[in-house]
Coordinates of C-alpha atoms and ligand atoms in Angstrom, one line a residue:
C1 CA -16.9 22.0 24.3
D2 CA -17.9 25.4 23.2
S3 CA -21.6 26.1 23.3
A4 CA -23.4 25.8 20.0
Q5 CA -24.1 29.6 19.8
E6 CA -21.4 29.6 17.1
T7 CA -22.7 29.6 13.6
P8 CA -21.7 26.5 11.5
A9 CA -19.3 28.8 9.6
E10 CA -17.7 30.0 12.8
F11 CA -17.4 26.5 14.1
L12 CA -15.7 25.3 10.9
A13 CA -13.3 28.3 11.0
R14 CA -12.4 27.4 14.6
F15 CA -12.0 23.7 13.7
Q16 CA -9.6 24.8 11.0
R17 CA -7.5 26.8 13.5
E18 CA -7.5 24.2 16.2
A19 CA -7.4 20.8 14.4
R20 CA -4.0 21.4 12.6
P21 CA -2.0 21.9 15.8
M22 CA -3.7 18.9 17.3
H23 CA -2.9 16.7 14.3
N24 CA 0.7 18.0 14.3
K25 CA 1.1 17.1 18.0
V26 CA 0.0 13.5 17.3
A27 CA 2.2 13.3 14.2
E28 CA 5.3 14.5 16.0
A29 CA 4.8 12.0 18.8
N30 CA 4.2 9.2 16.2
W31 CA 7.3 10.3 14.2
A32 CA 9.4 10.3 17.4
L33 CA 8.2 6.8 18.2
Q34 CA 8.6 5.3 14.7
T35 CA 12.1 6.8 14.4
N36 CA 13.2 5.6 17.9
I37 CA 11.1 2.8 19.4
T38 CA 11.5 3.1 23.1
V39 CA 9.0 2.6 26.0
E40 CA 8.9 6.3 26.9
N41 CA 8.2 7.3 23.2
E42 CA 5.4 4.7 23.2
E43 CA 3.9 6.3 26.4
V44 CA 4.2 9.8 24.9
F45 CA 2.5 8.7 21.7
V46 CA -0.4 6.9 23.6
K47 CA -1.0 10.0 25.7
A48 CA -1.1 12.2 22.5
R49 CA -3.6 9.8 21.0
L50 CA -5.8 9.9 24.0
E51 CA -5.7 13.7 24.0
Y52 CA -6.5 13.7 20.3
A53 CA -9.5 11.3 20.8
K54 CA -11.0 13.7 23.4
F55 CA -10.5 16.6 21.1
S56 CA -12.2 14.7 18.2
Q57 CA -15.1 13.6 20.5
M58 CA -15.8 17.3 21.3
Q59 CA -15.7 18.3 17.6
E60 CA -17.9 15.3 16.6
R61 CA -20.5 16.2 19.2
Q62 CA -20.8 19.8 18.0
A63 CA -20.7 18.9 14.3
L64 CA -23.6 16.5 15.0
L65 CA -25.6 19.3 16.7
Y66 CA -25.5 21.2 13.4
L67 CA -26.2 18.2 11.2
Q68 CA -29.2 17.0 13.2
N69 CA -30.7 20.5 13.8
T70 CA -33.4 20.8 11.1
T71 CA -33.9 24.5 11.8
I72 CA -30.3 25.3 10.6
N73 CA -29.9 25.4 6.9
L74 CA -26.4 24.3 5.9
T75 CA -24.8 24.8 2.5
P76 CA -23.9 21.4 0.8
D77 CA -20.2 22.2 1.5
E78 CA -20.8 22.9 5.2
R79 CA -22.8 19.6 5.4
R80 CA -19.9 17.8 3.7
Q81 CA -17.3 19.3 6.0
L82 CA -19.4 18.7 9.2
T83 CA -20.0 15.1 8.2
K84 CA -16.2 14.6 7.8
I85 CA -15.5 16.2 11.2
A86 CA -18.1 13.9 12.8
D87 CA -16.4 10.9 11.2
I88 CA -13.9 10.2 14.0
G89 CA -13.5 6.5 13.8
T90 CA -12.4 4.5 16.9
S91 CA -11.7 7.8 18.7
A92 CA -15.4 7.7 19.5
Q93 CA -14.7 5.4 22.5
T94 CA -15.7 7.4 25.5
D95 CA -14.6 4.7 28.0
V96 CA -11.0 6.0 28.7
V97 CA -9.8 2.6 30.0
K98 CA -10.9 0.9 26.8
L99 CA -9.5 3.7 24.7
E100 CA -6.2 3.5 26.4
R101 CA -6.1 -0.3 26.2
F102 CA -6.9 -0.1 22.4
A103 CA -4.1 2.4 21.8
K104 CA -1.6 0.3 23.9
I105 CA -2.5 -2.9 22.0
K106 CA -1.8 -1.2 18.7
T107 CA 1.6 0.2 19.8
N108 CA 2.4 -3.2 21.3
M109 CA 1.6 -5.0 18.0
D110 CA 3.6 -2.4 16.0
S111 CA 6.7 -2.7 18.2
I112 CA 6.6 -6.6 18.2
Y113 CA 6.4 -6.5 14.4
S114 CA 9.1 -3.8 13.9
K115 CA 11.6 -5.4 16.3
A116 CA 11.1 -9.0 15.2
E117 CA 14.1 -10.8 13.9
V118 CA 15.0 -14.4 12.8
C119 CA 18.1 -16.0 14.3
V120 CA 19.8 -19.0 12.7
E121 CA 22.6 -20.1 15.0
E122 CA 23.9 -16.7 16.2
N123 CA 23.2 -14.9 13.0
C124 CA 20.1 -12.8 13.4
L125 CA 18.3 -11.1 10.5
Q126 CA 15.7 -8.3 10.8
L127 CA 13.0 -7.8 8.1
E128 CA 14.9 -4.9 6.7
P129 CA 17.5 -5.2 5.3
G130 CA 18.4 -8.8 6.1
L131 CA 15.3 -10.9 5.3
T132 CA 14.2 -8.6 2.5
E133 CA 17.7 -9.0 0.9
L134 CA 17.5 -12.8 1.4
F135 CA 14.2 -13.0 -0.4
R136 CA 15.5 -10.7 -3.1
T137 CA 18.6 -12.7 -3.9
S138 CA 18.6 -16.2 -2.5
R139 CA 17.6 -19.3 -4.5
D140 CA 18.2 -21.7 -1.7
C141 CA 14.9 -23.5 -1.0
E142 CA 15.9 -24.6 2.6
R143 CA 17.1 -21.2 3.6
L144 CA 14.1 -19.4 2.2
S145 CA 11.7 -21.9 3.9
T146 CA 13.4 -21.5 7.3
A147 CA 13.3 -17.7 7.0
W148 CA 9.7 -17.8 5.8
Q149 CA 8.7 -19.8 8.9
G150 CA 11.0 -18.0 11.3
W151 CA 9.6 -14.6 10.4
R152 CA 6.0 -15.9 11.1
D153 CA 7.1 -17.4 14.4
Q154 CA 8.7 -14.1 15.5
S155 CA 5.9 -11.8 14.3
G156 CA 2.5 -13.3 13.6
R157 CA 2.5 -15.9 16.3
K158 CA 3.3 -13.3 19.0
I159 CA 0.5 -11.0 17.9
K160 CA -2.4 -13.5 17.7
D161 CA -4.0 -12.9 21.1
L162 CA -3.5 -9.2 21.0
Y163 CA -5.2 -9.1 17.6
A164 CA -8.3 -10.8 18.8
E165 CA -8.6 -8.2 21.6
Y166 CA -7.9 -5.4 19.1
V167 CA -10.8 -6.6 16.9
Q168 CA -13.1 -6.7 19.9
L169 CA -12.2 -3.2 21.2
G170 CA -12.2 -1.7 17.7
N171 CA -15.7 -3.0 16.9
E172 CA -17.0 -1.8 20.3
A173 CA -15.6 1.7 19.6
I174 CA -16.9 2.0 16.0
Q175 CA -20.3 0.8 17.0
I176 CA -20.6 4.0 19.1
L177 CA -20.7 5.8 15.7
G178 CA -23.4 3.5 14.5
Y179 CA -21.3 1.3 12.2
K180 CA -21.9 -2.5 12.5
D181 CA -18.1 -3.2 12.6
M182 CA -14.7 -1.8 11.7
G183 CA -14.9 -3.3 8.2
E184 CA -18.1 -1.3 7.5
Y185 CA -16.4 1.8 8.7
W186 CA -13.3 1.2 6.5
K187 CA -15.5 0.7 3.4
S188 CA -17.4 3.9 4.2
A189 CA -14.2 5.8 3.2
Y190 CA -15.2 5.0 -0.5
D191 CA -18.7 6.4 0.1
T192 CA -20.1 3.9 -2.5
P193 CA -22.9 1.6 -1.6
T194 CA -21.7 -1.0 -4.2
F195 CA -18.0 -0.7 -3.3
E196 CA -17.6 -4.4 -2.2
K197 CA -19.3 -5.7 -5.3
D198 CA -17.3 -3.2 -7.5
V199 CA -14.0 -4.5 -6.3
A200 CA -15.2 -8.1 -6.6
K201 CA -16.1 -7.5 -10.2
L202 CA -12.7 -5.9 -10.9
F203 CA -11.0 -8.9 -9.4
E204 CA -13.0 -11.3 -11.6
Q205 CA -12.1 -9.2 -14.6
I206 CA -8.4 -9.5 -14.1
L207 CA -8.3 -13.1 -12.7
P208 CA -7.8 -14.8 -16.2
L209 CA -4.8 -12.6 -16.8
Y210 CA -3.3 -13.4 -13.4
K211 CA -3.9 -17.1 -14.0
Q212 CA -1.8 -16.9 -17.2
L213 CA 1.0 -15.2 -15.4
H214 CA 0.8 -17.7 -12.5
A215 CA 1.0 -20.6 -14.8
Y216 CA 4.1 -19.3 -16.6
V217 CA 6.0 -18.3 -13.4
R218 CA 5.1 -21.8 -12.0
R219 CA 6.6 -23.5 -15.0
R220 CA 9.7 -21.5 -15.0
L221 CA 10.3 -21.9 -11.3
K222 CA 9.8 -25.6 -11.6
A223 CA 12.8 -25.6 -13.9
V224 CA 14.9 -23.8 -11.4
Y225 CA 13.9 -25.6 -8.1
G226 CA 12.7 -28.9 -9.5
A227 CA 9.1 -30.0 -9.7
H228 CA 9.3 -32.0 -6.5
I229 CA 8.9 -28.9 -4.3
F230 CA 5.6 -28.0 -6.0
P231 CA 2.4 -29.6 -4.8
S232 CA 0.3 -31.5 -7.4
S233 CA -2.6 -29.1 -6.7
G234 CA -1.0 -26.4 -8.9
H235 CA -0.1 -24.0 -6.2
I236 CA 3.3 -22.2 -6.1
P237 CA 5.2 -22.5 -2.8
A238 CA 5.1 -19.1 -1.2
H239 CA 8.7 -18.8 -0.2
I240 CA 10.3 -18.9 -3.7
L241 CA 8.6 -15.8 -5.2
G242 CA 11.2 -13.2 -4.1
N243 CA 9.1 -11.6 -1.4
M244 CA 8.3 -12.4 2.2
W245 CA 4.5 -12.3 1.5
S246 CA 4.6 -13.4 -2.2
Q247 CA 2.8 -10.1 -2.9
S248 CA 5.1 -9.0 -5.8
W249 CA 7.3 -11.3 -7.8
N250 CA 9.7 -8.8 -9.4
N251 CA 12.7 -10.2 -7.6
V252 CA 12.5 -13.5 -9.5
G253 CA 12.4 -11.6 -12.8
N254 CA 15.9 -12.6 -13.6
L255 CA 14.9 -16.3 -13.2
I256 CA 11.9 -16.2 -15.4
K257 CA 12.9 -13.7 -18.1
P258 CA 11.2 -15.0 -21.3
F259 CA 14.1 -14.1 -23.7
K260 CA 17.4 -14.6 -22.0
S261 CA 19.6 -12.9 -24.6
K262 CA 17.6 -9.6 -24.3
Q263 CA 17.6 -6.9 -21.7
S264 CA 15.2 -6.9 -18.7
V265 CA 14.5 -3.7 -16.9
D266 CA 15.7 -4.4 -13.4
V267 CA 18.2 -1.6 -13.1
T268 CA 19.6 -2.5 -9.7
D269 CA 23.1 -3.4 -11.0
E270 CA 23.3 -0.2 -13.2
M271 CA 22.2 1.9 -10.1
K272 CA 25.0 0.4 -8.0
A273 CA 27.5 0.7 -10.8
Q274 CA 26.7 4.4 -11.2
G275 CA 27.1 5.0 -7.5
Y276 CA 23.4 5.8 -6.7
T277 CA 22.8 6.7 -3.1
P278 CA 19.5 6.9 -1.2
K279 CA 19.7 10.7 -1.4
S280 CA 20.4 10.6 -5.2
M281 CA 17.4 8.2 -5.6
F282 CA 15.2 10.8 -3.9
E283 CA 16.6 13.6 -6.1
T284 CA 15.9 11.6 -9.2
A285 CA 12.3 11.2 -8.2
E286 CA 12.0 14.9 -7.2
A287 CA 13.3 15.8 -10.7
F288 CA 10.6 13.8 -12.4
F289 CA 7.8 15.3 -10.4
Y290 CA 9.3 18.8 -11.0
S291 CA 9.4 18.2 -14.8
L292 CA 5.6 17.8 -14.6
G293 CA 5.1 21.1 -12.8
F294 CA 5.0 19.7 -9.3
A295 CA 7.0 21.5 -6.5
N296 CA 10.4 20.4 -5.3
M297 CA 10.7 18.8 -1.9
T298 CA 10.8 21.5 0.9
K299 CA 13.8 22.5 2.9
T300 CA 12.2 20.9 6.0
F301 CA 11.7 17.7 4.0
W302 CA 15.5 17.3 3.4
K303 CA 16.2 18.3 7.0
K304 CA 13.7 16.1 8.9
S305 CA 13.2 13.0 6.7
M306 CA 14.9 9.7 7.6
L307 CA 16.1 8.3 4.3
E308 CA 18.3 5.5 5.7
K309 CA 18.1 3.0 8.5
P310 CA 19.9 4.3 11.6
T311 CA 22.4 1.9 13.1
D312 CA 22.0 3.0 16.8
R313 CA 18.3 2.5 17.5
N314 CA 15.2 0.5 16.7
V315 CA 13.0 2.2 14.0
V316 CA 9.9 1.2 12.0
C317 CA 11.6 0.5 8.7
H318 CA 8.4 0.1 6.8
A319 CA 8.5 3.1 4.4
S320 CA 6.0 6.0 5.0
A321 CA 5.2 9.6 4.0
W322 CA 4.2 12.2 6.5
D323 CA 2.1 15.3 6.4
M324 CA 3.0 17.0 9.7
E325 CA 0.3 19.6 9.1
K326 CA 2.7 22.4 9.9
E327 CA 3.9 24.9 7.3
D328 CA 6.3 23.1 4.9
D329 CA 6.9 20.1 7.2
F330 CA 6.5 17.0 4.9
R331 CA 8.7 14.0 5.5
I332 CA 9.5 10.5 4.3
K333 CA 10.8 7.7 6.6
M334 CA 12.5 4.9 4.7
C335 CA 15.3 2.4 5.2
T336 CA 16.3 2.9 1.6
R337 CA 18.5 0.4 -0.2
V338 CA 20.1 1.0 -3.6
N339 CA 18.0 -1.2 -5.9
H340 CA 15.2 -1.0 -8.5
E341 CA 12.4 -1.9 -6.2
D342 CA 13.3 0.9 -3.7
L343 CA 13.7 3.4 -6.5
M344 CA 10.0 2.8 -7.3
T345 CA 9.1 2.9 -3.6
V346 CA 10.8 6.3 -3.4
H347 CA 8.5 7.5 -6.2
H348 CA 5.5 6.0 -4.4
E349 CA 6.3 7.8 -1.1
M350 CA 7.0 11.0 -2.9
G351 CA 3.7 10.7 -4.6
H352 CA 2.1 11.0 -1.2
V353 CA 4.1 14.1 -0.4
Q354 CA 3.1 15.7 -3.7
Y355 CA -0.5 15.0 -3.0
Y356 CA -0.1 16.6 0.5
M357 CA 1.4 19.7 -1.2
E358 CA -1.2 19.9 -3.9
Y359 CA -4.2 20.0 -1.5
K360 CA -2.5 22.0 1.3
D361 CA -4.7 25.1 0.6
Q362 CA -7.9 23.0 1.1
P363 CA -9.8 23.2 4.4
T364 CA -8.2 20.8 6.9
V365 CA -11.1 18.3 6.6
Y366 CA -10.5 18.1 2.8
Q367 CA -6.7 17.4 3.2
G368 CA -6.9 13.8 2.2
G369 CA -7.1 11.6 -0.9
A370 CA -10.4 11.7 -3.0
N371 CA -10.5 8.2 -1.6
P372 CA -7.6 6.2 0.0
G373 CA -6.9 4.4 -3.3
F374 CA -6.2 7.8 -5.0
H375 CA -3.5 8.5 -2.4
E376 CA -1.8 5.2 -3.2
A377 CA -2.0 5.7 -6.9
V378 CA -0.2 9.0 -7.4
G379 CA 3.4 7.8 -7.0
D380 CA 2.8 4.5 -8.8
T381 CA 1.3 6.4 -11.8
I382 CA 4.6 8.4 -12.1
A383 CA 6.6 5.2 -11.5
L384 CA 4.9 3.6 -14.5
S385 CA 6.4 6.3 -16.7
V386 CA 9.8 6.2 -14.9
Q387 CA 10.1 2.5 -15.6
T388 CA 9.5 2.7 -19.4
P389 CA 12.5 1.7 -21.4
E390 CA 12.3 5.2 -22.9
H391 CA 12.8 6.8 -19.5
L392 CA 15.3 4.4 -18.2
K393 CA 17.4 5.2 -21.3
T394 CA 16.9 9.0 -20.5
L395 CA 18.3 8.2 -17.1
D396 CA 21.2 6.3 -18.7
L397 CA 20.1 3.2 -16.7
M398 CA 19.2 1.1 -19.7
H399 CA 21.3 0.5 -22.8
A400 CA 19.3 -1.8 -25.0
E401 CA 20.0 -1.2 -28.6
N402 CA 16.4 -1.5 -29.8
I403 CA 13.8 -1.1 -27.0
Y404 CA 11.0 -1.8 -29.5
D405 CA 12.3 -5.2 -30.4
E406 CA 9.5 -7.7 -29.8
E407 CA 11.4 -9.9 -27.4
T408 CA 12.8 -7.0 -25.4
D409 CA 9.2 -5.8 -25.2
I410 CA 7.9 -9.1 -23.8
N411 CA 10.7 -9.1 -21.2
Y412 CA 9.7 -5.6 -20.2
L413 CA 6.0 -6.4 -19.9
M414 CA 6.8 -9.6 -17.9
Q415 CA 8.9 -7.6 -15.4
M416 CA 6.0 -5.1 -15.0
A417 CA 3.5 -8.0 -14.6
L418 CA 5.6 -9.6 -11.9
D419 CA 5.1 -6.4 -9.9
K420 CA 1.6 -5.2 -10.9
L421 CA -0.4 -8.3 -11.9
A422 CA 1.1 -10.6 -9.3
F423 CA 0.0 -8.1 -6.6
L424 CA -3.8 -8.0 -7.5
P425 CA -5.0 -11.2 -5.6
F426 CA -2.9 -10.3 -2.6
G427 CA -4.1 -6.6 -2.6
Y428 CA -7.7 -8.0 -2.8
L429 CA -7.6 -10.8 -0.2
I430 CA -6.1 -9.0 2.9
D431 CA -9.3 -7.1 3.5
Q432 CA -11.6 -9.9 2.4
W433 CA -10.0 -11.7 5.4
R434 CA -10.3 -8.7 7.7
W435 CA -13.8 -7.8 6.7
S436 CA -14.8 -11.3 7.6
V437 CA -12.9 -11.1 11.0
F438 CA -14.5 -7.7 11.9
R439 CA -18.0 -9.1 10.9
G440 CA -17.4 -12.0 13.3
T441 CA -17.7 -14.6 10.5
T442 CA -14.1 -15.6 11.1
K443 CA -13.4 -16.3 14.8
P444 CA -10.0 -16.3 16.4
E445 CA -9.7 -20.1 16.3
S446 CA -10.0 -20.1 12.6
Y447 CA -8.1 -16.9 11.8
N448 CA -5.2 -18.8 10.1
E449 CA -7.4 -21.4 8.3
A450 CA -9.5 -18.6 6.8
W451 CA -6.3 -16.8 5.8
W452 CA -4.9 -19.8 3.9
D453 CA -8.3 -20.5 2.4
L454 CA -8.0 -17.1 0.6
R455 CA -4.3 -17.4 -0.1
C456 CA -4.7 -20.8 -1.7
R457 CA -8.0 -20.2 -3.5
L458 CA -7.4 -16.6 -4.8
Q459 CA -3.6 -16.3 -5.1
G460 CA -2.7 -19.9 -6.0
I461 CA 0.2 -20.1 -3.5
S462 CA 0.8 -22.6 -0.8
P463 CA 2.7 -22.6 2.5
P464 CA 6.2 -24.3 2.3
V465 CA 5.6 -25.8 5.7
K466 CA 2.5 -27.1 7.4
R467 CA 0.5 -24.4 9.3
G468 CA -0.9 -25.1 12.8
P469 CA -3.4 -23.5 15.2
E470 CA -0.7 -21.5 17.0
D471 CA 0.2 -19.7 13.7
F472 CA -1.2 -16.3 12.8
D473 CA 0.2 -15.6 9.3
P474 CA -1.9 -12.5 8.6
G475 CA 0.0 -10.9 11.6
A476 CA 3.2 -11.3 9.8
K477 CA 2.2 -8.6 7.3
F478 CA 2.8 -5.0 8.4
H479 CA -0.7 -3.6 7.8
V480 CA -2.5 -6.2 9.9
P481 CA -0.8 -5.3 13.3
G482 CA -0.5 -1.8 11.8
D483 CA -4.3 -1.4 11.7
T484 CA -4.0 0.0 8.2
P485 CA -6.7 -0.9 5.6
Y486 CA -5.4 -2.6 2.5
I487 CA -8.1 -2.6 -0.2
R488 CA -6.8 0.9 -1.1
Y489 CA -3.8 -0.8 -2.8
F490 CA -6.0 -3.1 -4.9
V491 CA -8.0 0.1 -5.9
S492 CA -4.8 1.9 -6.6
F493 CA -3.3 -0.9 -8.8
V494 CA -6.5 -0.6 -11.0
I495 CA -6.9 3.2 -11.1
Q496 CA -3.2 4.0 -11.5
F497 CA -3.5 2.6 -15.0
Q498 CA -6.6 4.8 -15.6
F499 CA -4.5 7.8 -14.4
Y500 CA -1.5 6.8 -16.4
K501 CA -3.6 6.4 -19.6
A502 CA -5.3 9.7 -19.0
A503 CA -1.9 11.5 -18.5
C504 CA -0.5 9.7 -21.6
D505 CA -3.5 10.8 -23.7
A506 CA -3.1 14.4 -22.4
A507 CA 0.6 14.2 -23.4
G508 CA -0.5 13.1 -26.9
N509 CA 1.1 9.7 -26.6
T510 CA 0.7 7.6 -29.8
R511 CA 2.9 4.6 -28.7
P512 CA 1.6 1.4 -27.1
L513 CA 0.5 2.3 -23.6
H514 CA 3.4 0.6 -21.8
H515 CA 5.9 2.7 -23.8
C516 CA 4.4 6.1 -22.7
D517 CA 6.9 8.3 -20.9
F518 CA 5.3 11.7 -20.0
Y519 CA 8.4 13.0 -18.4
N520 CA 8.8 16.8 -18.8
N521 CA 5.2 17.2 -20.1
P522 CA 3.4 20.0 -18.3
T523 CA 0.1 19.2 -20.0
A524 CA 0.1 15.7 -18.4
G525 CA 1.3 17.3 -15.2
H526 CA -1.5 19.8 -15.2
K527 CA -4.1 17.1 -15.8
L528 CA -2.8 15.1 -12.8
R529 CA -2.2 18.1 -10.5
S530 CA -5.6 19.8 -11.0
M531 CA -7.3 16.5 -9.9
L532 CA -5.0 16.2 -6.8
Q533 CA -5.7 19.8 -5.8
L534 CA -9.3 18.8 -5.0
G535 CA -8.1 16.7 -2.1
S536 CA -11.3 15.1 -0.7
S537 CA -13.5 18.2 -1.3
K538 CA -15.5 16.3 -3.9
P539 CA -16.8 12.7 -4.2
W540 CA -14.1 10.6 -5.7
P541 CA -16.2 9.9 -8.9
D542 CA -16.0 13.6 -9.6
A543 CA -12.3 13.6 -9.2
L544 CA -11.9 10.5 -11.4
E545 CA -14.2 12.0 -14.1
Q546 CA -12.1 15.2 -14.1
I547 CA -8.9 13.3 -15.1
T548 CA -10.3 10.3 -17.1
G549 CA -13.8 11.3 -18.2
Q550 CA -15.2 8.3 -16.4
R551 CA -16.9 7.9 -13.0
Q552 CA -16.1 4.2 -12.4
M553 CA -13.0 2.2 -11.6
D554 CA -12.2 0.3 -14.8
A555 CA -9.6 -2.4 -15.4
Q556 CA -9.6 -1.7 -19.2
P557 CA -6.4 0.4 -19.2
L558 CA -4.6 -2.2 -17.1
M559 CA -5.8 -4.9 -19.6
E560 CA -4.7 -2.7 -22.5
Y561 CA -1.3 -2.2 -21.0
F562 CA -0.7 -6.0 -20.6
Q563 CA -2.5 -7.1 -23.8
P564 CA 0.8 -8.0 -25.7
L565 CA 1.9 -10.1 -22.8
L566 CA -1.4 -12.0 -22.5
Q567 CA -1.0 -13.2 -26.1
F568 CA 2.5 -14.5 -25.3
L569 CA 1.3 -16.2 -22.1
E570 CA -1.7 -17.9 -23.7
K571 CA 0.6 -19.3 -26.4
E572 CA 3.2 -20.5 -23.9
N573 CA 0.7 -22.0 -21.4
G574 CA -1.8 -23.7 -23.7
N575 CA -4.1 -25.4 -21.2
D576 CA -1.5 -25.9 -18.5
Y577 CA -2.8 -23.2 -16.1
G578 CA -4.8 -22.9 -12.9
W579 CA -4.8 -24.6 -9.4
T580 CA -7.3 -26.4 -7.2
E581 CA -9.3 -24.5 -4.6
N582 CA -7.5 -25.9 -1.6
C583 CA -3.8 -26.3 -0.8
P584 CA -2.5 -29.8 -0.1
E585 CA -2.6 -31.1 3.5
N586 CA 1.1 -31.7 3.6
P587 CA 3.4 -29.4 1.7
P588 CA 6.2 -31.2 -0.2
P589 CA 9.6 -30.6 1.4
C590 CA 12.5 -28.7 -0.3
Ligands
LIG1 C1 2.0 8.3 8.0 C2 1.5 7.2 7.1 O1 1.2 6.1 7.4 N1 1.4 7.6 5.8 C3 1.0 6.7 4.7 C4 0.6 7.5 3.5 C5 -0.6 8.3 3.7 O2 -1.7 7.6 3.9 O3 -0.6 9.5 3.6 C6 2.1 5.8 4.4 O4 3.2 6.2 4.1 N2 1.9 4.4 4.5 C7 3.0 3.5 4.3 C8 2.9 2.6 3.0 C9 4.2 2.0 2.7 C10 4.3 1.0 1.5 C11 3.3 -0.1 1.6 O5 2.9 -0.5 2.7 N3 2.8 -0.7 0.4 C12 2.0 -1.9 0.5 C13 1.4 -2.2 -0.9 C14 2.2 -1.7 -2.1 C15 3.2 -2.5 -2.6 C16 3.9 -2.0 -3.7 C17 3.6 -0.8 -4.3 O6 4.3 -0.4 -5.4 C18 2.6 0.0 -3.7 C19 1.9 -0.5 -2.6 C20 2.9 -3.1 0.9 O7 4.1 -2.9 1.0 O8 2.3 -4.1 1.2 C21 5.7 0.3 1.5 C22 6.2 0.4 0.1 C23 5.2 1.1 -0.8 C24 4.2 1.7 0.1 C25 2.4 3.5 1.9 O9 3.2 4.4 1.5 O10 1.3 3.3 1.3
LIG2 ZN1 1.3 4.6 -0.1

């Protein structure tokens, strides 16, 4: 470490010069591994991570020297930058053996997850595309139940013991920085003392709306599968909701469309009929952002991204966006399929890239989201506008005669609710479970029991087959072995409606919120972009206030958006809604 005779300003300038090449080195090694999972690429990546941890430890030590030296007077901005430089997470582990073991456990869990496949007789399916397509299209109870259980046997079960060790090592490392456990560290990214209470309040606020949707979907699926596969407790069996984790239900939209004779807005068939390709899906998304005043994707983006699943090697198919922190090197890695859901994911990933490009002139320490939820909300906010019947007509992907017809409108809101409302309890519960695991409240022997307690109580879904002590179902969801926090998505699903409403107001929208298409509106674009340019240079309430005039997360715009659907659902459901706290001991068979 350089001696501290540097002034804070000189240190910050040096950090600026040295940190980007270091980040780039790790990102290149991570990209090489995720686009070609081999033992040697794992070793190269672990080595890069260890080198980066040592670099971070040196920067953290020097930053703390300035922060703790009362004789030095720092500007508020210097203090903010130094505090962020000192925030090095689990890289704080100085015991190299433990640091290496921790890095190896994470790459090990990632590769088990990414290579997992379910074989029935000699026919083996990977998560993408095989199992995902099966859950998108199959209505066969037995096949779905076998795939649901098989995936958990091949992923979660194999990760269980590694995960317990990961928790232990992660907590040990983060306690060196003074945090009680990893959960406390993850929550500190929101820099809000009431954060946990705030998200709990938001969840309580939207729960009645979710319960109405749950009741309607349950009733419609009973008509399709027969009531006998549903437990008397009111839970919906997890395997028939069109998604491996029951986290979004858009893929059963065609089964539960309220008004059969009217259009729904899943444009998959139209996309296929019109010969969409993964590349043209990315170009469509790029054109929308460009219409708002955002930049086009860079040359390097088109050269270095991986937009389709390669056939000759193992890759991490889970979509992701990358800031390589080197000139115009921004990338997306995605095993893109031509369907509605992936078109929205393309917008989500491109939203990350647009945020990277909007804050690229900020100091390195400020090149991040105002909080992690902001980064997740950018693309989804745009996708809310893309999915309006108005915009789908502009794209010639929807041909409804009258998109304001009441029944078409309810179909549309239902399809959006299956994606956005269904997700909320799931987005909320993953880190409820992990915070309790990191705190030590949930011990390894009760990992799965605590998981299903949350899944049954908060989400109202039940396992199609009995779960046992060997099972580790949280490990069957990418972000858990992936060591990626998840509450950011719950935050995003609330604030994206605040961003959307603010952009719509800026665009002078006078239609009902769910019909607002701000395509080609530079005023809306400017409103969004000027907030994104802040990066993490300001506390997130300042960024939120700049775009919405408010400093708090608020579910009101989300409730306003779905208001017409709530009336429909309450009329349909009467008092047939809700479920008991616990799932049944023995799930009914198909
Ligand atoms: C190098 C790196 O890691 N980069 C970060 C970005 C960054 O931090 O800069 C990144 O790309 N993370 C990957 C992750 C991928 C996806 C995801 O995991 N989504 C959640 C929840 C959800 C579901 C529906 C939805 O509409 C929005 C979210 C899930 O699928 O459960 C998969 C499809 C969508 C987004 C992502 O993009 O957030
Ligand atoms: Zn994201």
